[in-house]
Short mmCIF file of C-alpha atoms in Angstrom, two decimals:
data_model
loop_
_atom_site.label_atom_id
_atom_site.label_comp_id
_atom_site.label_asym_id
_atom_site.label_seq_id
_atom_site.Cartn_x
_atom_site.Cartn_y
_atom_site.Cartn_z
CA MET K 1 69.23 179.94 98.82
CA GLN K 2 66.48 180.60 101.26
CA LYS K 3 66.98 180.12 105.06
CA LEU K 4 66.54 176.49 106.28
CA ASP K 5 62.92 176.20 107.48
CA PHE K 6 61.40 172.91 107.94
CA ASN K 7 57.97 174.42 108.04
CA ASN K 8 58.20 175.53 104.40
CA THR K 9 55.50 173.46 102.81
CA GLU K 10 55.90 175.23 99.48
CA ILE K 11 59.40 173.66 99.05
CA ALA K 12 58.56 170.52 100.89
CA PHE K 13 55.82 169.54 98.32
CA GLN K 14 57.17 171.23 95.11
CA GLY K 15 57.80 167.95 93.37
CA LYS K 16 54.37 166.51 93.88
CA SER K 17 51.24 166.62 91.88
CA LYS K 18 47.87 167.35 93.34
CA ALA K 19 46.99 163.52 92.93
CA GLU K 20 50.18 162.71 94.92
CA ILE K 21 49.36 165.13 97.68
CA LYS K 22 45.74 163.61 97.91
CA ARG K 23 47.08 160.18 98.08
CA ALA K 24 49.75 161.06 100.71
CA TYR K 25 46.87 162.67 102.73
CA TYR K 26 44.65 159.73 102.89
CA LEU K 27 47.48 157.22 103.27
CA PHE K 28 48.87 159.15 106.52
CA LYS K 29 45.18 159.65 107.60
CA LEU K 30 44.98 155.82 107.50
CA VAL K 31 48.31 154.97 109.28
CA ASN K 32 47.50 157.64 111.87
CA LYS K 33 45.00 155.11 113.38
CA LYS K 34 46.63 152.01 114.86
CA SER K 35 43.46 149.81 114.55
CA LEU K 36 43.06 150.52 110.86
CA VAL K 37 46.85 149.47 110.34
CA SER K 38 46.42 146.16 112.10
CA PHE K 39 43.30 145.65 110.30
CA GLY K 40 44.92 146.34 106.90
CA LYS K 41 47.85 144.06 107.73
CA ALA K 42 45.53 141.18 108.65
CA ALA K 43 43.28 141.73 105.75
CA THR K 44 46.44 141.91 103.34
CA ASP K 45 47.65 138.46 104.85
CA ILE K 46 44.36 136.80 104.17
CA SER K 47 44.05 138.25 100.76
CA LEU K 48 47.33 136.96 99.65
CA LYS K 49 46.85 133.58 101.22
CA LEU K 50 43.64 133.26 99.37
CA HIS K 51 45.36 134.63 96.16
CA LEU K 52 42.98 137.48 95.83
CA PRO K 53 43.95 139.98 93.01
CA ILE K 54 45.12 142.95 95.38
CA ASN K 55 48.51 143.56 93.86
CA TRP K 56 47.11 146.22 91.74
CA LEU K 57 45.51 148.04 94.68
CA ILE K 58 48.73 148.00 96.91
CA LYS K 59 50.80 149.14 93.79
CA SER K 60 48.63 152.19 93.12
CA THR K 61 48.48 153.20 96.74
CA ILE K 62 51.11 152.37 99.46
CA PHE K 63 53.69 150.94 97.21
CA ALA K 64 53.51 153.98 94.82
CA HIS K 65 53.94 156.26 97.80
CA PHE K 66 56.82 154.37 99.50
CA CYS K 67 58.60 152.60 96.87
CA GLY K 68 60.29 153.47 93.33
CA GLY K 69 59.12 150.44 91.31
CA GLU K 70 59.40 146.75 91.05
CA ASN K 71 62.83 146.79 89.56
CA ILE K 72 65.71 149.37 88.84
CA GLN K 73 64.40 150.27 85.54
CA GLU K 74 60.94 151.16 87.17
CA CYS K 75 62.71 153.32 89.68
CA GLN K 76 64.27 155.77 86.94
CA LYS K 77 61.22 157.99 86.94
CA THR K 78 61.82 158.52 90.72
CA ILE K 79 65.41 159.00 90.35
CA ASN K 80 64.78 161.60 87.69
CA LYS K 81 62.21 163.42 90.02
CA LEU K 82 64.27 163.52 93.07
CA SER K 83 67.28 164.88 91.06
CA ASN K 84 65.15 167.78 89.81
CA SER K 85 65.26 169.00 93.33
CA ASN K 86 68.93 168.03 93.92
CA ILE K 87 68.08 164.95 95.94
CA GLY K 88 70.02 161.86 95.45
CA THR K 89 68.60 158.25 95.39
CA ILE K 90 69.77 155.13 97.36
CA LEU K 91 68.32 152.08 95.73
CA ASP K 92 67.15 149.76 98.30
CA TYR K 93 66.34 146.16 97.22
CA SER K 94 63.73 145.69 100.04
CA VAL K 95 62.88 141.97 99.44
CA GLU K 96 62.78 140.25 102.81
CA GLY K 97 62.12 137.00 104.56
CA LYS K 98 63.78 134.59 102.10
CA GLY K 99 66.17 132.07 103.60
CA LYS K 100 67.53 129.74 100.64
CA LEU K 101 70.92 129.71 99.18
CA GLU K 102 69.57 130.67 95.85
CA ASP K 103 67.83 133.57 97.61
CA PHE K 104 70.87 134.90 99.19
CA GLU K 105 72.76 134.78 95.78
CA ARG K 106 69.82 136.53 93.89
CA CYS K 107 69.87 139.21 96.59
CA LYS K 108 73.67 139.74 96.30
CA ASN K 109 73.48 139.97 92.46
CA GLU K 110 70.63 142.59 92.77
CA VAL K 111 72.83 144.74 95.12
CA ILE K 112 75.61 144.54 92.59
CA LYS K 113 73.27 145.68 89.89
CA THR K 114 72.43 148.75 92.07
CA ILE K 115 76.20 149.48 92.27
CA ILE K 116 76.50 149.28 88.53
CA LYS K 117 73.67 151.61 88.19
CA ALA K 118 75.26 153.93 90.64
CA LYS K 119 78.74 153.93 88.96
CA GLY K 120 79.63 157.45 87.80
CA ASN K 121 75.96 158.54 88.50
CA SER K 122 75.85 161.77 90.69
CA ASN K 123 72.01 161.19 91.18
CA ILE K 124 72.76 157.87 93.09
CA PRO K 125 75.39 158.70 95.71
CA PHE K 126 75.10 155.37 97.64
CA SER K 127 74.09 151.68 97.38
CA VAL K 128 72.94 149.56 100.40
CA PHE K 129 72.14 146.33 101.67
CA LYS K 130 70.97 144.24 104.66
CA VAL K 131 73.29 141.23 105.72
CA SER K 132 69.86 139.39 106.44
CA GLY K 133 69.23 139.49 102.85
CA ILE K 134 72.21 137.61 101.96
CA ALA K 135 72.70 135.42 105.12
CA ASN K 136 71.19 132.79 107.22
CA ILE K 137 70.15 134.65 110.53
CA GLU K 138 70.56 131.48 112.65
CA VAL K 139 74.19 131.17 111.59
CA LEU K 140 75.01 134.71 112.52
CA GLU K 141 73.11 134.12 115.86
CA GLU K 142 75.41 131.22 116.41
CA VAL K 143 78.52 132.97 115.56
CA CYS K 144 77.46 135.67 118.14
CA SER K 145 76.54 133.24 120.73
CA GLY K 146 80.24 132.50 121.74
CA LYS K 147 79.68 128.93 121.58
CA SER K 148 81.96 126.38 119.56
CA LEU K 149 80.78 126.23 115.98
CA SER K 150 79.94 123.40 114.06
CA GLU K 151 82.06 122.71 110.81
CA ASN K 152 78.90 123.40 108.76
CA THR K 153 78.22 126.75 110.71
CA LYS K 154 81.79 127.70 109.82
CA LEU K 155 81.44 126.90 106.18
CA GLU K 156 78.04 128.91 105.88
CA PHE K 157 79.68 131.80 107.83
CA GLU K 158 82.49 131.88 105.43
CA GLN K 159 80.00 131.95 102.56
CA ILE K 160 78.34 134.92 104.14
CA LYS K 161 81.55 136.73 104.37
CA ASN K 162 82.44 135.93 100.85
CA ARG K 163 79.21 137.38 99.60
CA MET K 164 79.83 140.60 101.61
CA GLU K 165 83.24 140.62 100.24
CA GLU K 166 81.92 140.41 96.59
CA ILE K 167 79.61 143.29 97.07
CA CYS K 168 82.11 145.41 98.67
CA LEU K 169 84.85 144.71 96.10
CA ASN K 170 82.22 145.62 93.40
CA ALA K 171 81.58 148.79 95.30
CA TYR K 172 85.27 149.59 95.63
CA ASN K 173 86.15 148.82 91.87
CA ASN K 174 83.23 151.05 90.94
CA ASN K 175 83.97 153.77 93.38
CA VAL K 176 80.31 153.69 94.91
CA GLN K 177 80.03 154.24 98.64
CA ILE K 178 77.68 151.58 100.16
CA PHE K 179 75.79 151.32 103.44
CA ILE K 180 75.54 147.98 105.36
CA ASP K 181 72.24 148.32 107.23
CA ALA K 182 72.20 147.47 110.97
CA GLU K 183 70.42 144.33 112.29
CA GLU K 184 69.05 143.11 115.63
CA THR K 185 71.55 143.05 118.41
CA CYS K 186 71.77 139.23 118.64
CA ILE K 187 73.52 139.29 115.27
CA GLN K 188 75.08 142.51 115.06
CA GLN K 189 78.34 141.99 116.51
CA ALA K 190 79.27 139.38 113.63
CA ILE K 191 78.20 142.01 111.30
CA ASP K 192 80.36 144.80 112.86
CA ASP K 193 83.45 142.48 113.09
CA ILE K 194 83.27 141.91 109.13
CA VAL K 195 82.47 145.54 108.27
CA LEU K 196 85.58 146.45 110.22
CA GLU K 197 87.59 144.09 108.34
CA LEU K 198 86.03 145.59 105.13
CA MET K 199 86.78 149.11 106.00
CA MET K 200 90.31 148.36 106.81
CA LYS K 201 90.54 146.80 103.43
CA TYR K 202 88.65 149.34 101.26
CA ASN K 203 88.52 152.73 102.93
CA LYS K 204 92.26 153.61 102.75
CA GLU K 205 91.71 156.65 100.61
CA ARG K 206 88.02 157.58 101.44
CA ALA K 207 85.02 155.92 102.98
CA ILE K 208 83.52 153.37 100.65
CA ILE K 209 82.17 151.00 103.26
CA PHE K 210 79.67 152.33 105.69
CA ASN K 211 78.41 150.60 108.92
CA THR K 212 75.02 151.63 110.44
CA LEU K 213 74.79 152.59 114.19
CA GLN K 214 71.44 152.13 115.84
CA MET K 215 71.72 154.98 118.36
CA TYR K 216 69.10 153.58 120.59
CA ARG K 217 71.75 151.20 121.89
CA PRO K 218 73.50 152.91 124.76
CA ASP K 219 76.87 151.39 123.68
CA ARG K 220 77.00 152.90 120.24
CA VAL K 221 78.70 156.21 121.15
CA GLU K 222 81.57 154.48 122.82
CA PHE K 223 81.56 152.03 119.80
CA LEU K 224 82.05 155.04 117.45
CA LYS K 225 84.93 156.36 119.56
CA GLN K 226 86.71 153.05 119.53
CA LEU K 227 86.25 152.75 115.81
CA TYR K 228 87.75 156.16 115.55
CA ASN K 229 90.79 155.10 117.50
CA GLU K 230 91.04 151.92 115.54
CA ALA K 231 91.07 154.09 112.34
CA LEU K 232 93.82 156.20 113.57
CA ASN K 233 96.02 153.34 114.51
CA SER K 234 95.27 151.22 111.28
CA ASN K 235 95.11 154.30 108.96
CA PHE K 236 91.80 153.95 107.38
CA LYS K 237 88.69 156.15 106.96
CA ILE K 238 85.36 155.49 108.66
CA GLY K 239 81.90 155.49 107.09
CA VAL K 240 78.95 155.47 109.36
CA LYS K 241 75.19 155.94 108.78
CA LEU K 242 73.49 157.00 112.20
CA VAL K 243 69.79 155.99 112.79
CA ARG K 244 67.90 155.75 115.91
CA GLY K 245 66.68 152.06 115.51
CA ALA K 246 64.36 149.78 113.88
CA TYR K 247 63.70 146.85 116.07
CA MET K 248 62.69 148.41 119.41
CA GLU K 249 59.64 146.18 120.21
CA LYS K 250 61.57 142.91 119.10
CA GLU K 251 64.69 143.85 121.17
CA ARG K 252 62.66 144.30 124.30
CA GLU K 253 60.49 141.35 123.85
CA ARG K 254 63.54 139.04 123.15
CA ALA K 255 65.20 140.32 126.35
CA VAL K 256 62.24 139.56 128.49
CA LYS K 257 61.79 136.11 126.85
CA LEU K 258 65.39 135.13 127.36
CA GLY K 259 65.91 136.93 130.59
CA TYR K 260 68.60 139.51 129.93
CA PRO K 261 68.79 143.28 130.33
CA SER K 262 67.24 145.12 127.24
CA PRO K 263 69.98 146.37 124.98
CA ILE K 264 68.34 149.43 124.01
CA ASN K 265 67.74 152.80 125.96
CA THR K 266 64.76 152.92 128.21
CA THR K 267 63.58 156.34 127.03
CA LYS K 268 63.35 158.16 123.79
CA ALA K 269 65.35 161.12 125.37
CA GLU K 270 68.22 158.90 126.01
CA THR K 271 68.05 157.78 122.44
CA ASP K 272 68.05 161.30 121.18
CA ASN K 273 71.07 162.28 123.35
CA CYS K 274 72.92 159.38 122.01
CA TYR K 275 71.98 160.31 118.38
CA ASP K 276 73.16 163.80 118.83
CA GLU K 277 76.33 162.95 120.69
CA ALA K 278 77.38 160.74 117.73
CA VAL K 279 76.55 163.51 115.31
CA LYS K 280 78.90 165.87 117.25
CA PHE K 281 81.65 163.28 117.34
CA CYS K 282 81.58 162.87 113.66
CA ILE K 283 81.83 166.62 112.81
CA LYS K 284 84.55 166.97 115.25
CA HIS K 285 86.46 164.23 113.30
CA ILE K 286 84.93 164.96 109.93
CA ASP K 287 88.33 164.53 108.11
CA THR K 288 88.43 160.75 109.34
CA ILE K 289 84.53 160.28 109.63
CA SER K 290 82.06 160.27 106.63
CA VAL K 291 78.58 160.58 108.04
CA CYS K 292 75.03 160.00 106.83
CA ALA K 293 72.56 161.29 109.26
CA ALA K 294 69.55 159.04 108.26
CA THR K 295 66.89 160.46 110.45
CA HIS K 296 63.48 161.87 110.34
CA ASN K 297 63.92 163.99 113.54
CA GLU K 298 63.93 167.77 112.67
CA LYS K 299 65.92 168.55 115.96
CA SER K 300 68.80 166.16 114.83
CA SER K 301 68.66 167.34 111.32
CA MET K 302 68.84 171.02 112.45
CA LEU K 303 71.60 170.18 114.82
CA LEU K 304 73.77 168.89 112.18
CA ALA K 305 73.06 171.83 109.73
CA ASN K 306 73.96 174.25 112.71
CA LEU K 307 77.13 172.33 113.52
CA MET K 308 78.27 172.70 109.84
CA GLU K 309 77.64 176.24 109.91
CA ASN K 310 79.38 176.98 113.12
CA ASN K 311 82.42 175.01 112.11
CA ASN K 312 82.59 176.70 108.78
CA ILE K 313 81.94 173.40 106.86
CA PRO K 314 80.61 173.60 103.39
CA LYS K 315 76.98 172.66 103.03
CA ASN K 316 78.03 170.28 100.17
CA HIS K 317 80.87 168.64 102.07
CA PRO K 318 81.49 165.31 100.62
CA ASN K 319 81.70 163.54 103.92
CA ILE K 320 78.31 164.70 105.12
CA TYR K 321 74.90 163.58 104.04
CA PHE K 322 71.37 163.69 105.26
CA ALA K 323 68.83 160.90 104.31
CA GLN K 324 65.20 160.09 104.64
CA LEU K 325 63.00 157.44 103.40
CA LEU K 326 60.89 158.06 100.23
CA GLY K 327 57.49 159.20 100.99
CA MET K 328 58.37 160.56 104.53
CA SER K 329 59.60 163.67 106.01
CA ASP K 330 59.71 165.53 102.71
CA HIS K 331 59.75 168.77 104.51
CA ILE K 332 63.16 167.74 105.89
CA SER K 333 64.54 166.27 102.63
CA TYR K 334 63.35 169.09 100.34
CA ASN K 335 64.18 171.97 102.42
CA LEU K 336 67.66 170.69 103.23
CA ALA K 337 68.34 170.06 99.51
CA ASN K 338 66.94 173.71 98.61
CA ALA K 339 69.36 175.21 101.18
CA GLY K 340 72.45 173.53 99.30
CA TYR K 341 73.04 170.41 101.65
CA ASN K 342 73.63 166.84 100.49
CA VAL K 343 70.36 164.95 100.67
CA ALA K 344 69.41 161.43 99.47
CA LYS K 345 66.25 159.41 99.69
CA TYR K 346 66.12 155.65 100.35
CA VAL K 347 64.04 154.27 97.36
CA PRO K 348 62.87 150.89 98.12
CA TYR K 349 62.07 148.52 95.27
CA GLY K 350 61.09 144.94 94.52
CA PRO K 351 58.06 142.85 93.54
CA VAL K 352 55.03 144.07 95.21
CA LYS K 353 54.42 140.80 97.08
CA ASP K 354 57.99 140.47 98.27
CA VAL K 355 58.20 144.12 99.42
CA LEU K 356 54.91 143.90 101.52
CA PRO K 357 56.78 143.22 104.89
CA TYR K 358 58.74 146.38 104.23
CA LEU K 359 55.54 148.40 103.61
CA ILE K 360 53.69 147.08 106.65
CA ARG K 361 56.90 148.15 108.78
CA ARG K 362 56.41 151.55 107.38
CA ALA K 363 52.77 151.83 108.12
CA GLU K 364 53.46 150.37 111.63
CA GLU K 365 56.45 152.71 112.21
CA ASN K 366 54.27 155.60 111.32
CA THR K 367 51.79 154.48 114.00
CA SER K 368 54.40 153.69 116.72
CA VAL K 369 56.63 156.98 116.38
CA ALA K 370 54.86 159.59 118.31
CA GLY K 371 53.66 162.45 116.19
CA GLN K 372 55.09 161.00 112.98
CA SER K 373 51.83 160.72 111.23
CA SER K 374 50.38 163.60 112.69
CA ARG K 375 53.20 165.91 111.72
CA GLU K 376 52.96 164.41 107.97
CA LEU K 377 49.25 165.22 108.09
CA GLU K 378 49.69 168.71 109.59
CA LEU K 379 52.13 169.83 106.82
CA ILE K 380 49.91 168.47 104.08
CA GLU K 381 46.87 170.09 105.47
CA ARG K 382 48.76 173.34 105.83
CA TYR K 383 50.11 172.99 102.09
CA LYS K 384 46.48 172.33 100.98
CA VAL K 385 45.15 175.37 102.70
CA ASN K 386 47.80 177.75 101.55
CA GLY K 387 47.55 176.32 98.01
#
């Protein structure tokens, strides 16, 4: 195994063809310019409203780069390709913005399909779902508001809990670990409470159920410590996926609009510190906590690798995973995997039109995260020059 080096572009792009490298180069060139991303979003919205035939264009460009396919079967090629580099796949049904009961049931059933696909398959170490995909957001907001609930709201909330229970029971019965993604702060408490119940029920022997902590929230380190104490007192294992956070602008805008203090850190440095503190805490208690460091941050990834080495923790320890999104930060994913660490890629899938909100967020994220697109471009350009 070579020494871990995130600047090693030979390893970072070993699984990509010349055509894929070229496509990635032009995509990151595009998303490096905020004005072009805004124009592209507007043009896409207009094209869809006018029913213009742009699906083929999207599917062959940004969809092909960031997604595995339109269904689980189409993702198999990506699963095989990643496994050739010792990288696992997390199948992520990324259809958003649905609000009817039949949509919630369809999403629930699709998540269960990913669990069945992952059963006994070492190339698919986790399944994942967003509660907002199977739940009415307004119901969760009402539950979190502290107000008295109507009978209808109580009924809908029970239905949400039942859908989560069905998914997690399937995960437990099939021995598949499952991530429950984080949501906006205004609904997260209800999710945290449900996930705690599910952990206490299904995480007796090992972590099957994972909660997701957004570390741009200054209260999450303390939340993790309290969760650890709860696990000791109630005799269950903890599963956590650590992310920095996905709703920064919405959180701040909502706080201003409703006149309450912003629930997230004011600076990136504070978020970085919270993230790294959480990583350190997990490593300190690795017998109780299974952790997935889902990050595109090189420093945090290297911190975790160094902590493992300094504490004589095997690189392939079953309680520790690194994860990045498909199409992003390959220099982290592939170099970690090459060095022997457990690594997985989130592989979104779903019908092109339905996955568009996810794709637009990815483009906007690359323009808003300082240096993200520039770093991707720098590595691709260096690889092209050296190649």
